[in-house]
């Protein structure tokens, strides 16, 4: 890590009812994570369009993280699978465009998973540097 | 707009205690403001200069702060007391 | 596009302004050509600021507002309401979270927190620009409720609901109502008999026309949503043809039943047959056959003609407006060896001890031995050092203290010795602790070192480091050790799966917010009350259940409910009917229709939950989700990416 | 007997007390369609909670939770609020109705007030500000506090010199010295008592020197020092404005003490002290905070975890009751206690000491009823006649109790208790028994 | 390791113990006590030991002797557990533990034992006087020797062995490496405390406590001097005007001060005089009677009418003997010895530890 090196920017797709509370909780407990993490919320992690992800990379985001509902999803039990499919599909598209697939990550963040979220963010940033 | 205060004046009297309170506050207020004209000071400094108990200075100074006549400055070198100065 | 936007940056007292330079955020927001006014405010949520915003909207003819403050979980609806009162469509309001996700998360780095806040506000402004005016969907709501669990919480809630005009279905998994309290017999603080309590409630329930009570009943499925849940209930048979049994034969039948096993009600202190009558304090007073134990030998059927071993489970489908979960909690079951439990005879749980007190007459006998000295070990299964139960179980200190009072009253010669970790008899319960002290109970307190328990010549020996005696090791010879076990969340995976209940850190069901929405869950229309939410005593459980009733009545009492209008929409002109979306939709909300002669998909608005699962699977990007359209999301991404500040290490 | 008072009054429920419990009860009933009249004796609704800093165990700011509820109440079409008003002479009328006298005290400012505070600026009188618990002064013409609701000025007539300046500067013409006490009769079907609690007066304890030693604060004063609109702009010692760095909390002040006539535990002091300690660690990173306790009662959902969090943050917990406090010349305070862990008598010097004062009953409710008194329990709180089955039922049919009027409790418990009271009132009005 | 004995608090109750079980261990009593120090933090430890019934620890404790019962701990105890009265009871308990005869314990626990032994003495004296074994002159002569004898026996066979027992408990059991030299060097401590009770002066900082201390101080002094005057200067038989006057003064002071003490116990205004064990009443009343009757007897002698009122002398001698063989060796009188000895022994142990 050199001086004045830019911190990678991460876009997080988070879900209103599951991972948002966890991210809020991290703030509430003053668990710090890099300030270049931006959260955009969606109803469910299976609703993220690959198009949006690619748009984010195009606009200069270094990484995209999907905070998946996992088994907590209130809409469907297939949510984890669906989100996985979106990531798989997007990875393919990224490869075609020459974007390193490791720049898109997903992990389940439950509604109280503030610690895992902070850890995920820190390790993702580390990996992107 | 009528002067309703004249009506109540006839009905009630102001107690001596209230009058004394105003007097003492105004006196201390004047002293503190004058003391700060020379520049920013901490509460112990004001207290020493005016020969007033520090707690009296604190109470009145903070009231002046609440009513926007005084502003809080930097903290002193020992990180113990804040400086206070007049609000422009 | 909306281009008359008002922006408010909240300081939240100092919660935000301590770390974020709100003035700078305001300045930069004001530079946006579509921003008509930008202000900072001490408390955006305060009444005076709300009034000010309304005034601003009216005077400046704003067509969208952005408030950068706390998490939308807290105040989205507060500010939507503000917009509405000003005559602005509530969906033209955007809340930007610069507290939880900015000032607090980055309180270690105020400079970056400010930079991040600026970008978040910019993104918010862009979202506001593209926001659409929407009308909430009004749906008809069933004026009926399902209460799951007929313990004291559920029964009380059912009665209150019924008496305020709501039709209630009350289901109980066991064959008897009353939950755990019948086992306690006398209840603190005033020694009320539990049996009388349950009986009063039960009798009121059966005469109430608005309540349908099903015992032996479980929820097996739930569909639909708030106001219109469709629930399926499975009801186990009692294996008796009529409910009104001839009393003479039942006793004989029980006598003749060859299957005998430990009675769980008395924790194995007594035996019970596969044909059972209820215990004191359990209602209704009908017999039942425990089919999990019954061998279908048929002896009883010869005695009682009323017995029918071939009865089948029934299923019931109901239309319900709201659901209250009052499933209660379980008591902690210590693993073998914890404080000698299961290894040393004479180590029992508090629950079992309460039964033991009831079943004994003048002398307290356990294991053929007269008990003279009892040690109570507190915090078993709660406040664990390494275990997963980190929480304090709230009711157990008082329960144990109260038990010691009952013991002394019934068996005055017994000495009670309490091994606590600091007695938590909060509030008026302190008086019970004081009474227990005055009856010469001995209190010892341990901290990091749990007491050691061993057995010597039929006596139980306890060694404990007592912090009240300068950490001296104190030795006790004890006849009976009572483990004051905690309340633990009920293991009920099926129910959790059916209802998708959010579970908190302590594994109890989680409320939305302990102060703002203490009995509501994340799932609209599903409420929680009593011990399924957290350990609490009876009075507190009843309070929470009645609280839930008031919220449920407010929700479904009017017969209609307002819903969020975030639905999926399909651009039929580009839909190619690939059928992908119908396959993935979890709520049957996509139907096939025709458009310009070609088959296309269409959204059934009544069913759509707005989850957006159909969005990514559409090959032609024909589906948009209201509130999360491509323009809205992508403009936000643009804004977040646009500003490239000196985020360097 | 048929009574028809709808022509006299149009309310179903009278809620006495506009604190968090009263507000919650009023809102619950209003949302169920009942017409509610909410009477508050103070100038603003919001009770004690609106003055707090942050609330345990979630650490949300109290204002963020209270103010929305307060404004929701204020603008709810089914709720009519009377602040600076009192209820007297409640009597039962037949089976189903109550009459009561509503006394509206004059605030000498009309509803035309815009809350601009010009009068406050001009008023020459300064007296101790009770909303800041005496830490600073306020004027005789004043807005009680920044987030007061209604945000209307009032004139403290006892301390007014009738100089008339306020009337001169008020552009809205809202000052009206001709106002007089107004009395009216109201008729309701049900009553909810939410009169809340009083704090223990620590001046009663001569051996602590409260009121004498300036650096000895009550927890409520510390609460004010921690709110965003804090009177000193920083956490400071009242004696000399110094930034404190050794702060002590003395628990069980006025609670669990038979010698003071209050043998019960106040239920909230442990937790609010731990909360304040955590906030202080945030506000003054260099400060040492010590909590002297008898037993830590962290019993509610997430409380024990919150306590452990405090321990983790470095708050120092010492088991031992403070027996007496003496003052050094520089204003530092010496606390004398037995360190129970070592069994040794110790003295500790702190430069700021907070007395975690307990909760006592607010006996106001005893004066509400004209003929049949409302029964109280052994500790002076409203008696719960069926504590287990109907926790909000009182000795008078149709009168229900919410919040701390029935005993010490924290905010979540008060809110639940208010929920219970509103449901019981609603059941009662429907004619059923709950 | 210590074994809990829950029955002990019941046992202690007979010595006057209060609701010590009410204690919730806040430590207020220790912190409020102005005699409490870091080395000797009193009295909560004693309350705790008593609740748990740790007799082994209690028996060797000095703490009860450090307390002068100003009553502050009991006044401020949040649980009304009355630690001050507990310390008082523990002193009685300890007295009974030091006493090898076991008679102390019997008297403390049992008021009727007290009364019976008093009655026996009355009967004995009455019997002697009725049976005319001694003439009046012989009474006066031998009475004086009887007194001397009683004192000698009590000291030699009861108090001395008891103090040795106390030494074993407090010094020998705790510190085997005690220094004999220290025993001599600390003697000043013993005597200062025995005659001045100066520790009690720092007990509670109020006027009443000072008054009490002063009264107690002159009472002790007068008592000792009266003892000396009667026993060794033979007050009743002397012609020396100086001695006669002194005797009057001392017995007068005893009489007046004890009346005040009795009144205090009746009025119960101060915490320390709220609870009175039978042994307290016996002690203070008998002391009063002793002073009073001595005064009267000498007066009768001076007016030469003793023969006419000889029963007064018999009364005096009865009181005196009851005092000398019951209250002095087994009753409250012993605190005059045990307290300073406890402080003295503690001083030796503490010094050796250092």
mmCIF file of C-alpha atoms in Angstrom, chain C residues 341-548:
data_model
loop_
_atom_site.group_PDB
_atom_site.id
_atom_site.type_symbol
_atom_site.label_atom_id
_atom_site.label_comp_id
_atom_site.label_asym_id
_atom_site.label_seq_id
_atom_site.Cartn_x
_atom_site.Cartn_y
_atom_site.Cartn_z
ATOM 1 C CA UNK C 341 -27.230 -32.253 36.477
ATOM 2 C CA UNK C 342 -28.122 -35.750 35.401
ATOM 3 C CA UNK C 343 -25.014 -37.107 37.108
ATOM 4 C CA UNK C 344 -25.539 -36.380 40.782
ATOM 5 C CA UNK C 345 -28.957 -37.353 42.057
ATOM 6 C CA UNK C 346 -30.461 -34.416 43.855
ATOM 7 C CA UNK C 347 -29.614 -31.849 41.216
ATOM 8 C CA UNK C 348 -32.839 -30.718 39.579
ATOM 9 C CA UNK C 349 -34.164 -27.730 37.688
ATOM 10 C CA UNK C 350 -36.337 -25.032 39.212
ATOM 11 C CA UNK C 351 -39.266 -26.098 37.032
ATOM 12 C CA UNK C 352 -39.102 -29.632 38.365
ATOM 13 C CA UNK C 353 -38.614 -28.350 41.881
ATOM 14 C CA UNK C 354 -41.853 -26.393 41.676
ATOM 15 C CA UNK C 355 -43.662 -29.630 40.834
ATOM 16 C CA UNK C 356 -41.842 -31.360 43.665
ATOM 17 C CA UNK C 357 -43.069 -28.768 46.164
ATOM 18 C CA UNK C 358 -46.635 -29.250 44.962
ATOM 19 C CA UNK C 359 -46.511 -33.016 45.061
ATOM 20 C CA UNK C 360 -45.129 -33.177 48.594
ATOM 21 C CA UNK C 361 -47.165 -32.889 51.740
ATOM 22 C CA UNK C 362 -45.797 -32.014 55.127
ATOM 23 C CA UNK C 363 -42.212 -32.933 54.487
ATOM 24 C CA UNK C 364 -40.194 -32.367 51.368
ATOM 25 C CA UNK C 365 -38.976 -35.728 50.165
ATOM 26 C CA UNK C 366 -36.887 -36.296 47.068
ATOM 27 C CA UNK C 367 -35.231 -39.546 46.167
ATOM 28 C CA UNK C 368 -36.488 -41.057 49.435
ATOM 29 C CA UNK C 369 -34.576 -38.455 51.386
ATOM 30 C CA UNK C 370 -35.990 -35.673 53.496
ATOM 31 C CA UNK C 371 -34.688 -32.370 52.254
ATOM 32 C CA UNK C 372 -33.392 -29.927 54.833
ATOM 33 C CA UNK C 373 -30.987 -27.732 52.969
ATOM 34 C CA UNK C 374 -31.497 -26.484 49.462
ATOM 35 C CA UNK C 375 -29.003 -24.658 47.292
ATOM 36 C CA UNK C 376 -30.267 -22.627 44.351
ATOM 37 C CA UNK C 377 -27.739 -22.013 41.627
ATOM 38 C CA UNK C 378 -28.681 -18.961 39.559
ATOM 39 C CA UNK C 379 -27.993 -18.067 35.949
ATOM 40 C CA UNK C 380 -28.003 -21.635 34.657
ATOM 41 C CA UNK C 381 -28.358 -21.242 30.928
ATOM 42 C CA UNK C 382 -28.194 -17.480 30.952
ATOM 43 C CA UNK C 383 -25.365 -14.937 31.098
ATOM 44 C CA UNK C 384 -23.152 -17.827 30.045
ATOM 45 C CA UNK C 385 -19.414 -17.298 29.949
ATOM 46 C CA UNK C 386 -18.796 -19.377 26.864
ATOM 47 C CA UNK C 387 -22.177 -20.754 25.942
ATOM 48 C CA UNK C 388 -24.417 -19.113 23.418
ATOM 49 C CA UNK C 389 -26.947 -17.695 25.875
ATOM 50 C CA UNK C 390 -25.381 -14.349 26.622
ATOM 51 C CA UNK C 391 -28.566 -12.664 27.708
ATOM 52 C CA UNK C 392 -30.045 -12.257 31.166
ATOM 53 C CA UNK C 393 -33.243 -14.216 31.413
ATOM 54 C CA UNK C 394 -34.974 -11.583 33.512
ATOM 55 C CA UNK C 395 -37.610 -13.622 35.336
ATOM 56 C CA UNK C 396 -35.468 -16.285 37.004
ATOM 57 C CA UNK C 397 -33.983 -14.360 39.945
ATOM 58 C CA UNK C 398 -37.421 -13.370 41.145
ATOM 59 C CA UNK C 399 -38.813 -16.813 40.381
ATOM 60 C CA UNK C 400 -36.133 -18.472 42.498
ATOM 61 C CA UNK C 401 -36.475 -15.979 45.324
ATOM 62 C CA UNK C 402 -40.231 -16.443 45.280
ATOM 63 C CA UNK C 403 -39.810 -20.209 45.283
ATOM 64 C CA UNK C 404 -37.656 -19.974 48.387
ATOM 65 C CA UNK C 405 -40.460 -18.049 50.089
ATOM 66 C CA UNK C 406 -42.959 -20.743 49.184
ATOM 67 C CA UNK C 407 -40.600 -23.442 50.426
ATOM 68 C CA UNK C 408 -40.132 -21.724 53.755
ATOM 69 C CA UNK C 409 -43.852 -21.227 54.145
ATOM 70 C CA UNK C 410 -44.642 -24.851 53.446
ATOM 71 C CA UNK C 411 -41.582 -26.430 55.086
ATOM 72 C CA UNK C 412 -40.402 -23.970 57.749
ATOM 73 C CA UNK C 413 -37.445 -26.086 58.836
ATOM 74 C CA UNK C 414 -35.763 -25.976 55.442
ATOM 75 C CA UNK C 415 -32.763 -23.695 54.920
ATOM 76 C CA UNK C 416 -32.508 -21.995 51.533
ATOM 77 C CA UNK C 417 -29.073 -21.089 50.270
ATOM 78 C CA UNK C 418 -28.868 -19.007 47.109
ATOM 79 C CA UNK C 419 -25.800 -18.974 44.899
ATOM 80 C CA UNK C 420 -26.336 -15.960 42.698
ATOM 81 C CA UNK C 421 -24.472 -13.772 40.279
ATOM 82 C CA UNK C 422 -26.006 -10.621 41.709
ATOM 83 C CA UNK C 423 -29.707 -10.766 42.460
ATOM 84 C CA UNK C 424 -31.761 -8.941 39.862
ATOM 85 C CA UNK C 425 -35.079 -8.517 41.609
ATOM 86 C CA UNK C 426 -35.801 -5.243 39.874
ATOM 87 C CA UNK C 427 -38.565 -2.857 40.836
ATOM 88 C CA UNK C 428 -41.079 -3.905 43.436
ATOM 89 C CA UNK C 429 -39.780 -7.463 43.273
ATOM 90 C CA UNK C 430 -36.991 -6.244 45.543
ATOM 91 C CA UNK C 431 -39.436 -6.744 48.397
ATOM 92 C CA UNK C 432 -39.482 -10.487 47.739
ATOM 93 C CA UNK C 433 -35.690 -10.552 47.931
ATOM 94 C CA UNK C 434 -35.878 -8.689 51.200
ATOM 95 C CA UNK C 435 -38.466 -11.110 52.562
ATOM 96 C CA UNK C 436 -36.293 -14.020 51.604
ATOM 97 C CA UNK C 437 -33.375 -12.421 53.432
ATOM 98 C CA UNK C 438 -35.477 -11.900 56.510
ATOM 99 C CA UNK C 439 -36.574 -15.513 56.601
ATOM 100 C CA UNK C 440 -32.873 -16.249 57.028
ATOM 101 C CA UNK C 441 -32.083 -17.424 53.535
ATOM 102 C CA UNK C 442 -28.388 -17.229 52.835
ATOM 103 C CA UNK C 443 -27.122 -15.494 49.732
ATOM 104 C CA UNK C 444 -23.711 -16.183 48.251
ATOM 105 C CA UNK C 445 -22.426 -14.622 45.087
ATOM 106 C CA UNK C 446 -20.027 -16.090 42.586
ATOM 107 C CA UNK C 447 -18.569 -14.444 39.573
ATOM 108 C CA UNK C 448 -15.997 -15.936 37.241
ATOM 109 C CA UNK C 449 -15.625 -19.267 38.969
ATOM 110 C CA UNK C 450 -18.775 -21.341 38.860
ATOM 111 C CA UNK C 451 -19.485 -23.380 41.991
ATOM 112 C CA UNK C 452 -18.065 -26.899 42.144
ATOM 113 C CA UNK C 453 -20.477 -29.651 42.977
ATOM 114 C CA UNK C 454 -19.594 -33.098 44.196
ATOM 115 C CA UNK C 455 -21.248 -35.897 46.066
ATOM 116 C CA UNK C 456 -20.059 -37.419 49.317
ATOM 117 C CA UNK C 457 -21.888 -40.007 51.391
ATOM 118 C CA UNK C 458 -25.272 -39.065 50.077
ATOM 119 C CA UNK C 459 -24.696 -35.373 50.728
ATOM 120 C CA UNK C 460 -24.047 -32.921 47.978
ATOM 121 C CA UNK C 461 -21.018 -30.791 48.607
ATOM 122 C CA UNK C 462 -20.705 -27.383 46.982
ATOM 123 C CA UNK C 463 -17.618 -25.240 46.957
ATOM 124 C CA UNK C 464 -18.091 -21.675 45.915
ATOM 125 C CA UNK C 465 -15.860 -18.620 45.858
ATOM 126 C CA UNK C 466 -18.050 -16.019 47.512
ATOM 127 C CA UNK C 467 -17.306 -12.483 46.419
ATOM 128 C CA UNK C 468 -19.358 -11.139 49.292
ATOM 129 C CA UNK C 469 -16.906 -12.719 51.739
ATOM 130 C CA UNK C 470 -13.726 -11.408 50.160
ATOM 131 C CA UNK C 471 -13.633 -14.278 47.695
ATOM 132 C CA UNK C 472 -13.342 -16.851 50.430
ATOM 133 C CA UNK C 473 -14.093 -20.382 49.371
ATOM 134 C CA UNK C 474 -17.236 -21.423 51.137
ATOM 135 C CA UNK C 475 -18.275 -25.016 51.563
ATOM 136 C CA UNK C 476 -21.858 -26.168 51.775
ATOM 137 C CA UNK C 477 -23.472 -29.492 52.590
ATOM 138 C CA UNK C 478 -26.695 -29.667 50.687
ATOM 139 C CA UNK C 479 -29.551 -32.129 50.249
ATOM 140 C CA UNK C 480 -30.962 -30.735 47.047
ATOM 141 C CA UNK C 481 -29.517 -28.482 44.376
ATOM 142 C CA UNK C 482 -32.011 -26.471 42.359
ATOM 143 C CA UNK C 483 -30.703 -25.096 39.081
ATOM 144 C CA UNK C 484 -32.382 -21.801 38.344
ATOM 145 C CA UNK C 485 -32.651 -22.342 34.623
ATOM 146 C CA UNK C 486 -33.258 -19.613 32.129
ATOM 147 C CA UNK C 487 -35.870 -19.167 29.453
ATOM 148 C CA UNK C 488 -34.648 -20.145 26.036
ATOM 149 C CA UNK C 489 -36.264 -19.549 22.672
ATOM 150 C CA UNK C 490 -38.680 -22.279 21.739
ATOM 151 C CA UNK C 491 -37.317 -24.538 19.063
ATOM 152 C CA UNK C 492 -39.962 -24.295 16.413
ATOM 153 C CA UNK C 493 -38.246 -24.337 13.066
ATOM 154 C CA UNK C 494 -41.472 -25.085 11.187
ATOM 155 C CA UNK C 495 -43.246 -22.033 12.486
ATOM 156 C CA UNK C 496 -40.215 -19.865 11.786
ATOM 157 C CA UNK C 497 -40.101 -21.194 8.265
ATOM 158 C CA UNK C 498 -43.784 -20.772 7.673
ATOM 159 C CA UNK C 499 -43.870 -17.214 8.968
ATOM 160 C CA UNK C 500 -40.306 -16.201 8.033
ATOM 161 C CA UNK C 501 -39.808 -14.734 11.452
ATOM 162 C CA UNK C 502 -36.827 -12.513 12.059
ATOM 163 C CA UNK C 503 -34.688 -13.797 14.869
ATOM 164 C CA UNK C 504 -32.545 -11.628 17.099
ATOM 165 C CA UNK C 505 -29.092 -11.999 18.566
ATOM 166 C CA UNK C 506 -30.451 -13.936 21.508
ATOM 167 C CA UNK C 507 -32.433 -16.222 19.157
ATOM 168 C CA UNK C 508 -35.775 -14.891 20.355
ATOM 169 C CA UNK C 509 -38.125 -13.400 17.769
ATOM 170 C CA UNK C 510 -37.140 -9.865 17.046
ATOM 171 C CA UNK C 511 -39.270 -6.775 17.232
ATOM 172 C CA UNK C 512 -38.698 -3.972 14.749
ATOM 173 C CA UNK C 513 -37.617 -1.487 17.397
ATOM 174 C CA UNK C 514 -37.852 -1.855 21.181
ATOM 175 C CA UNK C 515 -39.422 1.570 21.592
ATOM 176 C CA UNK C 516 -41.013 2.537 18.307
ATOM 177 C CA UNK C 517 -42.396 -0.827 17.280
ATOM 178 C CA UNK C 518 -42.007 -3.186 20.206
ATOM 179 C CA UNK C 519 -44.570 -5.798 19.181
ATOM 180 C CA UNK C 520 -44.302 -5.530 15.408
ATOM 181 C CA UNK C 521 -42.088 -7.753 13.291
ATOM 182 C CA UNK C 522 -40.459 -7.037 9.979
ATOM 183 C CA UNK C 523 -43.329 -8.918 8.398
ATOM 184 C CA UNK C 524 -46.351 -6.685 8.064
ATOM 185 C CA UNK C 525 -49.343 -8.068 9.868
ATOM 186 C CA UNK C 526 -47.366 -10.489 12.014
ATOM 187 C CA UNK C 527 -47.024 -9.458 15.654
ATOM 188 C CA UNK C 528 -45.236 -10.952 18.624
ATOM 189 C CA UNK C 529 -46.163 -10.951 22.274
ATOM 190 C CA UNK C 530 -44.904 -12.478 25.482
ATOM 191 C CA UNK C 531 -41.990 -14.802 25.933
ATOM 192 C CA UNK C 532 -41.418 -15.646 22.297
ATOM 193 C CA UNK C 533 -39.904 -12.178 22.046
ATOM 194 C CA UNK C 534 -37.815 -12.115 25.186
ATOM 195 C CA UNK C 535 -37.911 -13.544 28.677
ATOM 196 C CA UNK C 536 -40.452 -11.721 30.815
ATOM 197 C CA UNK C 537 -42.773 -12.407 33.686
ATOM 198 C CA UNK C 538 -46.524 -12.873 33.479
ATOM 199 C CA UNK C 539 -47.536 -9.292 34.016
ATOM 200 C CA UNK C 540 -45.020 -8.129 31.411
ATOM 201 C CA UNK C 541 -46.164 -10.792 28.959
ATOM 202 C CA UNK C 542 -49.741 -9.668 29.337
ATOM 203 C CA UNK C 543 -48.724 -6.069 28.798
ATOM 204 C CA UNK C 544 -46.939 -6.961 25.604
ATOM 205 C CA UNK C 545 -49.830 -9.076 24.396
ATOM 206 C CA UNK C 546 -52.358 -6.317 25.054
ATOM 207 C CA UNK C 547 -50.037 -3.879 23.332
ATOM 208 C CA UNK C 548 -50.002 -6.096 20.285
#
